mmCIF file of C-alpha atoms and ligand atoms in Angstrom:
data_model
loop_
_atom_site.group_PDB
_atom_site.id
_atom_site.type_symbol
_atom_site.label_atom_id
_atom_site.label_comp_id
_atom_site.label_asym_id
_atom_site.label_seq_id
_atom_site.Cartn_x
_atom_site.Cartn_y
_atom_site.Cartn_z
ATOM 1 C CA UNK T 1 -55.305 200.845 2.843
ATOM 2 C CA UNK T 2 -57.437 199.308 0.364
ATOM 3 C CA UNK T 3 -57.231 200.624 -2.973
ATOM 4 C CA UNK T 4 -60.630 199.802 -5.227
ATOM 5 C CA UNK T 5 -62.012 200.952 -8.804
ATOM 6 C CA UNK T 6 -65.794 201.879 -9.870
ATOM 7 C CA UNK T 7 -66.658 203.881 -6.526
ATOM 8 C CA UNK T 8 -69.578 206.174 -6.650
ATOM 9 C CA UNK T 9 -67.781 210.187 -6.087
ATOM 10 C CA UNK T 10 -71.316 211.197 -5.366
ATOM 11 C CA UNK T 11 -70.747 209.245 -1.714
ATOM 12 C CA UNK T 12 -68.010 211.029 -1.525
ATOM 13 C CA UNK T 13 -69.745 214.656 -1.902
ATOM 14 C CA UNK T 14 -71.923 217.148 0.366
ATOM 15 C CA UNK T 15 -73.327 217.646 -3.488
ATOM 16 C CA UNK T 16 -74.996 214.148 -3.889
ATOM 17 C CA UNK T 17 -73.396 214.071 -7.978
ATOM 18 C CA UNK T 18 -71.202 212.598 -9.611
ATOM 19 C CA UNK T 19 -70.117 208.835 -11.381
ATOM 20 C CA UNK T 20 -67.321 206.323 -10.930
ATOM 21 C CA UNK T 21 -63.712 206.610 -10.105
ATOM 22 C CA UNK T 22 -61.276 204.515 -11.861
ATOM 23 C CA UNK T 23 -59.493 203.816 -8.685
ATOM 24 C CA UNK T 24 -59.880 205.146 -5.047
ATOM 25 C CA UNK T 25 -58.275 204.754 -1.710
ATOM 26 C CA UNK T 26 -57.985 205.910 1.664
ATOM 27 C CA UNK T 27 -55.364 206.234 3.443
ATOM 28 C CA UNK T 28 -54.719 206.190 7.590
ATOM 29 C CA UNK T 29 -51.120 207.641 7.123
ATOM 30 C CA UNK T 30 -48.149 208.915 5.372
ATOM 31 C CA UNK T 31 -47.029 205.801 5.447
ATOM 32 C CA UNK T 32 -50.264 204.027 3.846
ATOM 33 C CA UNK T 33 -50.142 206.914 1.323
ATOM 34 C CA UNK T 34 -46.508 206.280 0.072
ATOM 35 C CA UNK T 35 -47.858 202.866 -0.583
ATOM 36 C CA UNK T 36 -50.727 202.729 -2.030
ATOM 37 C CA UNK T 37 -49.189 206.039 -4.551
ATOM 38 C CA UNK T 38 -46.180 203.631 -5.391
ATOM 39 C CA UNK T 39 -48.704 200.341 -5.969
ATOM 40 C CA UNK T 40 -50.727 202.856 -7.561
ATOM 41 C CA UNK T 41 -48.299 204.542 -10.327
ATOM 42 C CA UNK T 42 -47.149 200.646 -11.191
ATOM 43 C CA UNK T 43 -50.156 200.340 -12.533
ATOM 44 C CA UNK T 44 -52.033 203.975 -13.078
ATOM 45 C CA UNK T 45 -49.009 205.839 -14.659
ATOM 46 C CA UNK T 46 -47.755 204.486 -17.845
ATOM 47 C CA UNK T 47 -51.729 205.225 -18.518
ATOM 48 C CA UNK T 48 -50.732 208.699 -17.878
ATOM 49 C CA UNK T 49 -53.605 208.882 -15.137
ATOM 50 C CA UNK T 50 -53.886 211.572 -12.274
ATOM 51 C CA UNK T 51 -54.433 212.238 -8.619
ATOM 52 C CA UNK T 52 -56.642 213.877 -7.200
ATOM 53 C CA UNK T 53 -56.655 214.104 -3.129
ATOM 54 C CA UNK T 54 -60.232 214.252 -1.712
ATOM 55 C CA UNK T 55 -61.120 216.090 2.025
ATOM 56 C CA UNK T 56 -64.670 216.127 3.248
ATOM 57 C CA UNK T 57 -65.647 216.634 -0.409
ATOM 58 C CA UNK T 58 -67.622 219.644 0.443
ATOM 59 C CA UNK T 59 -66.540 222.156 -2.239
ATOM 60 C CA UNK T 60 -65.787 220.022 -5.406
ATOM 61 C CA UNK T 61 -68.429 219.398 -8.466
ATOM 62 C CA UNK T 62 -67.889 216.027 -9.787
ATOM 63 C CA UNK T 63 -68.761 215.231 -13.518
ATOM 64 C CA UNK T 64 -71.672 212.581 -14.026
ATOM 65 C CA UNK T 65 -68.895 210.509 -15.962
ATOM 66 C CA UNK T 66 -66.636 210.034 -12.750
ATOM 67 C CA UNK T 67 -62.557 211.061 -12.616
ATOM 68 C CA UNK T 68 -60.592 209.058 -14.860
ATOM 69 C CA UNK T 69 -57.591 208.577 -12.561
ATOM 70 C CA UNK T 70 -57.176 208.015 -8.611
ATOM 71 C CA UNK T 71 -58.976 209.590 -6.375
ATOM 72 C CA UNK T 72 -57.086 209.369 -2.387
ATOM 73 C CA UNK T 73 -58.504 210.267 0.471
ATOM 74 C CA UNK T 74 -56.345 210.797 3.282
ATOM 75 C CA UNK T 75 -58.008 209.859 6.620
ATOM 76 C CA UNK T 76 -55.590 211.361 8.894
ATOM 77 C CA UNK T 77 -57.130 211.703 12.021
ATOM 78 C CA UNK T 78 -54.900 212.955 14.595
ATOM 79 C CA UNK T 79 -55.241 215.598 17.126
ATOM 80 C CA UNK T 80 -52.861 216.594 19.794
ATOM 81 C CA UNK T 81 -52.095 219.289 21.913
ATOM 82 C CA UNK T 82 -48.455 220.681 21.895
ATOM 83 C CA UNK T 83 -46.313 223.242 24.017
ATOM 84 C CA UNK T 84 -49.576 224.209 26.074
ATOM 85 C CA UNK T 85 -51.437 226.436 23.020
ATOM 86 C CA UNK T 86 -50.869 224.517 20.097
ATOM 87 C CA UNK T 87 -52.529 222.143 18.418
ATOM 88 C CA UNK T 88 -51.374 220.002 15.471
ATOM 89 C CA UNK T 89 -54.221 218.193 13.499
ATOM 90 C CA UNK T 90 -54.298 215.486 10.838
ATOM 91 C CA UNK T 91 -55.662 216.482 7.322
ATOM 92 C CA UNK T 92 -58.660 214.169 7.651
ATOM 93 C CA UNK T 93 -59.920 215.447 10.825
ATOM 94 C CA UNK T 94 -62.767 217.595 10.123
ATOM 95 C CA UNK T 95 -62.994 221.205 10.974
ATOM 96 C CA UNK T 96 -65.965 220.875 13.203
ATOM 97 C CA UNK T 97 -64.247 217.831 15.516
ATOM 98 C CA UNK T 98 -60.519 220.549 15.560
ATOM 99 C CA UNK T 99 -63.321 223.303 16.985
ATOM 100 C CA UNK T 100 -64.421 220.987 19.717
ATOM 101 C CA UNK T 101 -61.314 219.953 20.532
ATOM 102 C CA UNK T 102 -59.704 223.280 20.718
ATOM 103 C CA UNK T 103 -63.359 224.207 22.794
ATOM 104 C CA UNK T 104 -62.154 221.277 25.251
ATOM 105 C CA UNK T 105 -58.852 222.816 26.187
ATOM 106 C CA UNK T 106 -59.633 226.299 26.457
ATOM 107 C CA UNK T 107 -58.495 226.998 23.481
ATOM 108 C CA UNK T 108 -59.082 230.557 21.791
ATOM 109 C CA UNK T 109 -58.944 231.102 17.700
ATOM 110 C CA UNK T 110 -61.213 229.046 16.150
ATOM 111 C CA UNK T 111 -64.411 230.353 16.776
ATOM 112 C CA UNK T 112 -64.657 231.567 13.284
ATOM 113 C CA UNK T 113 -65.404 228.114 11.942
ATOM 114 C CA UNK T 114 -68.276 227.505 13.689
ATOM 115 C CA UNK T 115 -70.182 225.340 10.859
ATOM 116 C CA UNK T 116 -67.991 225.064 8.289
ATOM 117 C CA UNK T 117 -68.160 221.728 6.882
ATOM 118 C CA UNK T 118 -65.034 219.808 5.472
ATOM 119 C CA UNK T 119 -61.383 218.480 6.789
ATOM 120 C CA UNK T 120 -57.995 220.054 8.069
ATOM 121 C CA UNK T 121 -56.564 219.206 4.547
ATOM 122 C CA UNK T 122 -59.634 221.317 2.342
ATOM 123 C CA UNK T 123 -59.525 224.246 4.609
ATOM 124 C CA UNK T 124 -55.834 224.891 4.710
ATOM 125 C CA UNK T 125 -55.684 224.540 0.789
ATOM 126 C CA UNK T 126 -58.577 226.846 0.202
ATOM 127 C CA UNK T 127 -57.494 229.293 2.671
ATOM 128 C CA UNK T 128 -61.532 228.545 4.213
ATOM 129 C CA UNK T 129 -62.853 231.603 5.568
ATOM 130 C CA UNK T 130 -66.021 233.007 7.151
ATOM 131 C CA UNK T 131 -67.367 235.706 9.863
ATOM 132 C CA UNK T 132 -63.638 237.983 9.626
ATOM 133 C CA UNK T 133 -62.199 235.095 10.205
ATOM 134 C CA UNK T 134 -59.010 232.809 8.266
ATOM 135 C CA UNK T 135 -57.659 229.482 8.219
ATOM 136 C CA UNK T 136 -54.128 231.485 7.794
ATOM 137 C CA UNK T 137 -54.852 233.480 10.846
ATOM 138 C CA UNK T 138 -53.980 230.957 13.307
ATOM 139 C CA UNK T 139 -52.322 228.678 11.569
ATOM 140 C CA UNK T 140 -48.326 227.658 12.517
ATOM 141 C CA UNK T 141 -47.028 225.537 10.205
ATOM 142 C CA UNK T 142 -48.207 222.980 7.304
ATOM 143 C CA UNK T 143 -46.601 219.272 6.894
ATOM 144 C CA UNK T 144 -47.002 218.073 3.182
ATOM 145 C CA UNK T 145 -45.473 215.018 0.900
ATOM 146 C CA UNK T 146 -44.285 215.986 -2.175
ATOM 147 C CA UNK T 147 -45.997 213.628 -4.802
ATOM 148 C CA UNK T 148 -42.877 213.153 -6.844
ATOM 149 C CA UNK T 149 -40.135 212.238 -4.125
ATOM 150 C CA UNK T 150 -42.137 211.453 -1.112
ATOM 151 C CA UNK T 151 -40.074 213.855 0.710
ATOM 152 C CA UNK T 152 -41.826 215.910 3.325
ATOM 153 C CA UNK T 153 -42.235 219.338 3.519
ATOM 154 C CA UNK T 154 -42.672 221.833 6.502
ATOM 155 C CA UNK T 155 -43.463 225.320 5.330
ATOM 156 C CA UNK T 156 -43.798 227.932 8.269
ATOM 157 C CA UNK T 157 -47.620 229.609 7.357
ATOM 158 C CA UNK T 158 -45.637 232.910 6.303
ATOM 159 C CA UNK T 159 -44.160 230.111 3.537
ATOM 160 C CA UNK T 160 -47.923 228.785 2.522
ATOM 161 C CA UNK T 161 -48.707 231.951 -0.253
ATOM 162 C CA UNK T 162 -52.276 232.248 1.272
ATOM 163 C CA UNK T 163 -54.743 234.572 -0.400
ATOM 164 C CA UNK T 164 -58.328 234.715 -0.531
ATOM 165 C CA UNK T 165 -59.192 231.333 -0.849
ATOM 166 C CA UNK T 166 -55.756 230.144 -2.216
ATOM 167 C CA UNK T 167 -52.759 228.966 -1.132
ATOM 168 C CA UNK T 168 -49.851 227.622 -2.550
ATOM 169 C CA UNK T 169 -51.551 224.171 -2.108
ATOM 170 C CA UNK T 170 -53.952 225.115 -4.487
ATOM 171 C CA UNK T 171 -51.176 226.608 -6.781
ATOM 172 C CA UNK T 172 -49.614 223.598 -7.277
ATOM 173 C CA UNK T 173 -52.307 221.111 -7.270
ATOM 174 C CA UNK T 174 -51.477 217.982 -7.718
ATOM 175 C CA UNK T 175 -47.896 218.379 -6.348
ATOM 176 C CA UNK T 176 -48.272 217.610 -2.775
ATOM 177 C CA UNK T 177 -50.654 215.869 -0.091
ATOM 178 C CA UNK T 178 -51.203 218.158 3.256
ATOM 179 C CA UNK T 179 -50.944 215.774 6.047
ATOM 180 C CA UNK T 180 -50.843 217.576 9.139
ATOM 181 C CA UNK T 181 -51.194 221.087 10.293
ATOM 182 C CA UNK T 182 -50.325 223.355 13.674
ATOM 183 C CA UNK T 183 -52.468 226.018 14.869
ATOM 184 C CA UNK T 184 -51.330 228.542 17.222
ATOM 185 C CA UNK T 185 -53.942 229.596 19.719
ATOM 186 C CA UNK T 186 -54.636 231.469 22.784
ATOM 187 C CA UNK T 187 -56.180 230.575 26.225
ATOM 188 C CA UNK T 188 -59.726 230.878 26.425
ATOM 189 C CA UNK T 189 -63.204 230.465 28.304
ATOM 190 C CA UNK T 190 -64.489 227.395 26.988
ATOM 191 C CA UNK T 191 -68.029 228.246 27.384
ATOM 192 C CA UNK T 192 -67.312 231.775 25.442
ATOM 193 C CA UNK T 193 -65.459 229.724 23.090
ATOM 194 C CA UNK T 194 -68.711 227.211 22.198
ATOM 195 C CA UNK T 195 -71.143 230.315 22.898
ATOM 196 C CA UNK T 196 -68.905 232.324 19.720
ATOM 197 C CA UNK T 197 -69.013 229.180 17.424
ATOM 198 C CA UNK T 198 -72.551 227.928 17.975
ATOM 199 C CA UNK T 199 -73.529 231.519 16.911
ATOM 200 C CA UNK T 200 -72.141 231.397 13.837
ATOM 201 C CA UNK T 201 -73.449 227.637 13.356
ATOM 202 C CA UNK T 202 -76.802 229.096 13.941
ATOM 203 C CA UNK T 203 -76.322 232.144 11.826
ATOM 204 C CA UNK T 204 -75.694 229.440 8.875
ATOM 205 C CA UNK T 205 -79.112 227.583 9.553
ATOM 206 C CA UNK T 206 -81.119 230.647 9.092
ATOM 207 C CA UNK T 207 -79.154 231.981 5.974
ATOM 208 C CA UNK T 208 -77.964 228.849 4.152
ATOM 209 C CA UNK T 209 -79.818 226.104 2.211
ATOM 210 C CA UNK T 210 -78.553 223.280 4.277
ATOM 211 C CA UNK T 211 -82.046 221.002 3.947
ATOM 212 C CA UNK T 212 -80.655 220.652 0.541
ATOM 213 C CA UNK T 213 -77.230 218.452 -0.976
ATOM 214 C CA UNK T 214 -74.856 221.913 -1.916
ATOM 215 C CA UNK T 215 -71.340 222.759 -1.830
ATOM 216 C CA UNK T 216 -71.498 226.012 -0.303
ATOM 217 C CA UNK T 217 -70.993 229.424 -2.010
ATOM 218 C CA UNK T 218 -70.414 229.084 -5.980
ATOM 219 C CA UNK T 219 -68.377 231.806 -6.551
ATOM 220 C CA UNK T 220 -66.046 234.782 -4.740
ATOM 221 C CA UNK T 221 -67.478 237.759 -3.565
ATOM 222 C CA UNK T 222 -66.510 240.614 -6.121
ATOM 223 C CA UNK T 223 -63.612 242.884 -4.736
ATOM 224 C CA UNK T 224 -65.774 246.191 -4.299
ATOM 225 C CA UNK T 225 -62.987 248.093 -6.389
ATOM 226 C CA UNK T 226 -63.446 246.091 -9.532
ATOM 227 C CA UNK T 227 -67.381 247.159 -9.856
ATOM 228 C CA UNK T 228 -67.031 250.607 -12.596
ATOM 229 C CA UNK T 229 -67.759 253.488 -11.282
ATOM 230 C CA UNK T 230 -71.398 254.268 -9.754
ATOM 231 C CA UNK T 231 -72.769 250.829 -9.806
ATOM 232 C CA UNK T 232 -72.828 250.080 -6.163
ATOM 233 C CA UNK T 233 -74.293 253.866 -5.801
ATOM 234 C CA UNK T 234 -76.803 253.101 -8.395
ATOM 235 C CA UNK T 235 -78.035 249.808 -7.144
ATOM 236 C CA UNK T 236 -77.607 250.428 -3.541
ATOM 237 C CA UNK T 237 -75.415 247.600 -2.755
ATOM 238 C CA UNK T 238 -73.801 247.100 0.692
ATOM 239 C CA UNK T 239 -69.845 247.059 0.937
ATOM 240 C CA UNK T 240 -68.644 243.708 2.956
ATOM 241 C CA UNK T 241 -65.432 243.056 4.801
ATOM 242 C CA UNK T 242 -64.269 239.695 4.039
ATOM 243 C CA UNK T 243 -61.499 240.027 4.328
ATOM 244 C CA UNK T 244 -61.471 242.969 1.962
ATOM 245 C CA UNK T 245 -63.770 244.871 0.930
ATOM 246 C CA UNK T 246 -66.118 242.780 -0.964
ATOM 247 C CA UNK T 247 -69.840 242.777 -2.963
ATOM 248 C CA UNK T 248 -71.353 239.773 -1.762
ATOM 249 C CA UNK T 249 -71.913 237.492 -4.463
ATOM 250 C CA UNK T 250 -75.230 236.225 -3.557
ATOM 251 C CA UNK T 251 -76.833 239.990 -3.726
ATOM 252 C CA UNK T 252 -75.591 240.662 -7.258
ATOM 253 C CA UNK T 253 -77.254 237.136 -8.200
ATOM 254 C CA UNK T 254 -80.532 238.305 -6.525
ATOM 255 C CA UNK T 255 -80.593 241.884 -8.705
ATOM 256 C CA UNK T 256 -80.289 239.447 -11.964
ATOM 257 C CA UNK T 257 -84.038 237.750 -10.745
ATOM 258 C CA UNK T 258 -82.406 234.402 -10.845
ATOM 259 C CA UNK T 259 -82.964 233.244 -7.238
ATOM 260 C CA UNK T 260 -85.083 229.955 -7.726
ATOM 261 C CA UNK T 261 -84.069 229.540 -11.509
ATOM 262 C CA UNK T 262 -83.733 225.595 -11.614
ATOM 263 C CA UNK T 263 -82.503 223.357 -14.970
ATOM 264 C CA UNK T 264 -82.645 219.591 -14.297
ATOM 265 C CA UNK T 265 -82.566 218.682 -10.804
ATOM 266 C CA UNK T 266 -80.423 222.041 -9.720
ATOM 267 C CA UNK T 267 -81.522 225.025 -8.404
ATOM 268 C CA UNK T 268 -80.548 228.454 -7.361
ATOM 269 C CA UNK T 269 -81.186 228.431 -3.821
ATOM 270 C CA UNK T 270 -84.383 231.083 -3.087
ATOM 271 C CA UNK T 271 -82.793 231.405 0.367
ATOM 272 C CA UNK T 272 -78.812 232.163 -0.719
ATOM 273 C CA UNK T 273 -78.650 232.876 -4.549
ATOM 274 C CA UNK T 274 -74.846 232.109 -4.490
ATOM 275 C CA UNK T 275 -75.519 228.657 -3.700
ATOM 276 C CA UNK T 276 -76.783 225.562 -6.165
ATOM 277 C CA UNK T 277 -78.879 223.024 -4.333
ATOM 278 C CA UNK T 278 -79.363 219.282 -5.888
ATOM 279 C CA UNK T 279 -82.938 219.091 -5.460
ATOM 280 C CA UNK T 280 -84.077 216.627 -7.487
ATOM 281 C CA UNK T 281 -80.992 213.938 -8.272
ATOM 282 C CA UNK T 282 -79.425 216.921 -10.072
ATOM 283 C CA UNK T 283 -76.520 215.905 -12.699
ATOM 284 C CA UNK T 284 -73.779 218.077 -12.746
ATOM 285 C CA UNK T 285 -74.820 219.183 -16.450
ATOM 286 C CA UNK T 286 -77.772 220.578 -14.290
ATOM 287 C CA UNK T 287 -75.366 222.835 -12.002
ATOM 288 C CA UNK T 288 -73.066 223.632 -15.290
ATOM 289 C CA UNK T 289 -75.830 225.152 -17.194
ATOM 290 C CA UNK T 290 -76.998 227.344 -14.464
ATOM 291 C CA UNK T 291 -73.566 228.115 -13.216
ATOM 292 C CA UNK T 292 -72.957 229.463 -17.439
ATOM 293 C CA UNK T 293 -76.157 231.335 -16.815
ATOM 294 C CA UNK T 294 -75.303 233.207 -13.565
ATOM 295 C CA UNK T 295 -72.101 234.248 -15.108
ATOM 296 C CA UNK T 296 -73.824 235.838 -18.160
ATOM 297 C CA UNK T 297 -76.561 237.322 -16.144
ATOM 298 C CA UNK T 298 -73.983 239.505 -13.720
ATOM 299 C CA UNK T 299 -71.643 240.230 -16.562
ATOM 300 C CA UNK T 300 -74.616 241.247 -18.402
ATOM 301 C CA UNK T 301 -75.505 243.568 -15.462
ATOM 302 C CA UNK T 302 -72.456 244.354 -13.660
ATOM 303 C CA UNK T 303 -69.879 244.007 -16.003
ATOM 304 C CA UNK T 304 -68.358 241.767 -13.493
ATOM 305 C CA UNK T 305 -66.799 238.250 -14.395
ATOM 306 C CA UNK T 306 -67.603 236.176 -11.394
ATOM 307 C CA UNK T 307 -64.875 233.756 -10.689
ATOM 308 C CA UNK T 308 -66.023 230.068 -9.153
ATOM 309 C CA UNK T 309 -64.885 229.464 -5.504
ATOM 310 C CA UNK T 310 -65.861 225.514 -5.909
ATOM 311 C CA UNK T 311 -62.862 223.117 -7.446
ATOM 312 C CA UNK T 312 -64.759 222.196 -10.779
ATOM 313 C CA UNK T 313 -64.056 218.871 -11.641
ATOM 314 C CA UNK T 314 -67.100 218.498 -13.924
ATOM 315 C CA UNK T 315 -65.257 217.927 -17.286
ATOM 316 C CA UNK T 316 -62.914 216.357 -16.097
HETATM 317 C C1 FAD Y 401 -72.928 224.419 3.526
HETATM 318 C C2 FAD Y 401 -71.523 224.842 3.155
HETATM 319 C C3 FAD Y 401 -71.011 226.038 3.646
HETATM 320 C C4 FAD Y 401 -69.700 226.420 3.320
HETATM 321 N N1 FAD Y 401 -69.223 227.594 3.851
HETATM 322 C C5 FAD Y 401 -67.949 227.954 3.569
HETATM 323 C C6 FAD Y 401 -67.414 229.148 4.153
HETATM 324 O O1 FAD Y 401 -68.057 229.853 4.912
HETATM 325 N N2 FAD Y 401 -66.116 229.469 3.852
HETATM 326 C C7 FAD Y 401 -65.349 228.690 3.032
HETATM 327 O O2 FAD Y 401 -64.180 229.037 2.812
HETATM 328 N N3 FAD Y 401 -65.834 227.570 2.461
HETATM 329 C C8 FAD Y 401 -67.108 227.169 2.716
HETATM 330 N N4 FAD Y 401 -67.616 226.034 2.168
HETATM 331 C C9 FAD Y 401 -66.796 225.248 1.210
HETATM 332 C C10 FAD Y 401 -65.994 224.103 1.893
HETATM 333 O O3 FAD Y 401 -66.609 223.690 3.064
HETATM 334 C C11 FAD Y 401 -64.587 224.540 2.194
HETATM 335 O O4 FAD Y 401 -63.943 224.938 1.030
HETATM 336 C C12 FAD Y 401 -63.788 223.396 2.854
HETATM 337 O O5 FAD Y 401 -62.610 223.929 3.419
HETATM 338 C C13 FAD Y 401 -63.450 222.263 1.895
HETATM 339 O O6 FAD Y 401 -62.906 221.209 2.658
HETATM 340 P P1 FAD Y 401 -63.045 219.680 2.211
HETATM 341 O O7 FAD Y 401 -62.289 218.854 3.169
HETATM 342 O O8 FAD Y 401 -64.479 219.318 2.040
HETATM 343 O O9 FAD Y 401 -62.299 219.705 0.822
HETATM 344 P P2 FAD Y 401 -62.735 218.993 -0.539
HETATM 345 O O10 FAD Y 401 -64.011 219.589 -1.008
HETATM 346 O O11 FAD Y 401 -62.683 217.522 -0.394
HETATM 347 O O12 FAD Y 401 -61.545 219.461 -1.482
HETATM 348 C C14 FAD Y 401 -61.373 220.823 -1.824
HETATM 349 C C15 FAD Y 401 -59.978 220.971 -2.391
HETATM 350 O O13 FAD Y 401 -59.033 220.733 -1.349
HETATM 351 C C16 FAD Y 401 -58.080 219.772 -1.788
HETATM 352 N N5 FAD Y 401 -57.667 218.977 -0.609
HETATM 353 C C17 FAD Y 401 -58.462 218.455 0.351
HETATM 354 N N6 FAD Y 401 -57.705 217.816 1.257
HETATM 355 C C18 FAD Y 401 -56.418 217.922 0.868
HETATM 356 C C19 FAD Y 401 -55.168 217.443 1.373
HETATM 357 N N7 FAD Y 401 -55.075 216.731 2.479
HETATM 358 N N8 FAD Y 401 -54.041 217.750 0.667
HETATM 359 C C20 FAD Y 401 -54.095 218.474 -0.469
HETATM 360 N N9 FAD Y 401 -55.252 218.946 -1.008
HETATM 361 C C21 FAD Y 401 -56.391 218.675 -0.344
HETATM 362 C C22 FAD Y 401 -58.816 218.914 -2.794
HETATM 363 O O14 FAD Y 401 -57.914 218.290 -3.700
HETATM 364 C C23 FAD Y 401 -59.660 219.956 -3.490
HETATM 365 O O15 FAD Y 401 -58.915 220.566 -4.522
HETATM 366 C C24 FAD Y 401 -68.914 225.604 2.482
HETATM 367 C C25 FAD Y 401 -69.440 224.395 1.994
HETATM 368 C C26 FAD Y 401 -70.728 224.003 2.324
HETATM 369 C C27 FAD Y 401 -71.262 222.699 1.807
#
């Protein structure tokens, strides 16, 4: 554990933006976490500073002036198969390696993920979803430290609040540090199991900016019953199930003519309007302005206030 001020966030992000922390570390353990919070709040606290916990960084939006606080990164990278079906993975492992793994020993429930980019820790707090498919859905049981007490918490995944893309994590930010988590699964065919998840990887590559630094989809999809009466008749849109019935984002973007728009170094993606791609050493007053102007061009149209999906730290 090696704690260490004036690190770039922008290392730290699929985005490619953002400045400084005051103070970072990474952490192996709970144990390592523990101490580097206590060493941390000795010195951080009567400054009335905050803590932020960092995954993959693959859905946050820093601000070019840094986070004035401590930014931790738990590297837990554990994997291990229990009871036969289960397996119970450290925060920092990354989706994509808890996949293989699961792909290794015939393990069934996962598919779903194929692709998506970012740790244990970010998915279970955002509830991560794609293709029908849940973090919640297989998920057993979530082991946390409470950031106060250092106490650890088991909730069963009944016990976790998830929604679309919330949880209780995300509720209560700042209140706890996920550290492990145990995901029920079922026997399976490994080479089905890789066949499913490279499909989806593959759907990704042809629909998603990925030659460009993003963070994936801005904002929600709009719960089809919140659109007023007629629109979706009027401008032919397609109904989505994902989850729940859902107007995909990106479409509603792409009747406001904004696909390609760029300010600064940002751009709405040509290929998927509900993404931002840093195309030029973007700042993240470049993604701001053109996030403000997506929101006023579908209200404008829709009458629909599009809510962000990313964590936006910008000014912070
Ligand atoms: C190309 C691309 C495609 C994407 N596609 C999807 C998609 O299909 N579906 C989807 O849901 N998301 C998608 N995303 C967004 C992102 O990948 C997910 O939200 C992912 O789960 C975030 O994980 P992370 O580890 O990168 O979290 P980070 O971005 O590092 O953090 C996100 C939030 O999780 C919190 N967090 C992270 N780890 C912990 C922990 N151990 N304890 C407590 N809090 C923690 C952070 O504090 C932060 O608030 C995509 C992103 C990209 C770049």
């Amino acid at each position: 554990m090696a704690r260490v001020g004036g690190v770039e966030l922008k290392k730290f992000s699929s985005f490619k933006i953002g400045g400084p922390a005051d103070n970072f570390f990474i952490a192996k353990n709970a144990e390592e976490i523990i101490e580097g919070l206590k060493e941390s709040r000795r010195m951080l606290f009567p400054l009335k500073k905050t803590v932020f916990v960092l995954g993959g960084g693959t859905n946050i939006l820093w601000g070019d002036r840094g986070f004035k606080g401590l930014v931790l990164k738990p590297e837990i990278k554990t994997l291990e198969i229990i009871d036969g079906n289960k397996i119970k993975a450290g925060a920092g492992v990354n989706v994509s390696e808890l996949l293989s793994f699961a792909a290794e020993n015939d393990l069934s429930g996962l598919e779903w993920s194929g692709g998506l980019p970012g740790t244990v820790g970010g998915a279970v707090f955002g509830n991560a979803g794609a293709f029908g498919g849940e973090i919640k859905d297989c998920l057993k049981e979530v082991i946390s430290l409470d950031l106060k007490t250092y106490g650890i918490i088991r909730r069963a995944a009944p016990e976790c609040e998830f929604s679309y893309r919330n949880s209780i994590f995300r509720k209560n930010r700042g209140e706890e540090i996920i550290l492990e988590a145990v995901f029920n699964l079922s026997p399976g065919e490994r080479s089905e199991i890789s066949d499913a998840a490279m499909r989806n990887m593959r759907y990704r590559e042809e629909r998603q900016p990925l030659e460009h630094p993003n963070i994936g989809s801005i904002f929600k999809n709009v719960p089809a019953e919140t659109l007023a009466p007629g629109v979706i008749e009027r401008y032919g849109l397609n109904i989505k199930t994902d989850p729940f019935p859902v107007i995909p984002t990106a479409r509603l973007i792409s009747e406001t003519g904004l696909r390609g728009l760029s300010f600064g170094g940002a751009m709405i993606s040509p290929k998927h309007p509900n993404f931002i791609v840093n195309v030029l050493d973007a700042s993240s007053s470049d993604v701001v302005n053109l996030i403000e102007v997506v929101k006023r061009e579908v209200h404008g149209k829709f009458g629909v206030r599009l809510e962000e999906e990313i964590l936006n730290l910008s000014r912070f």
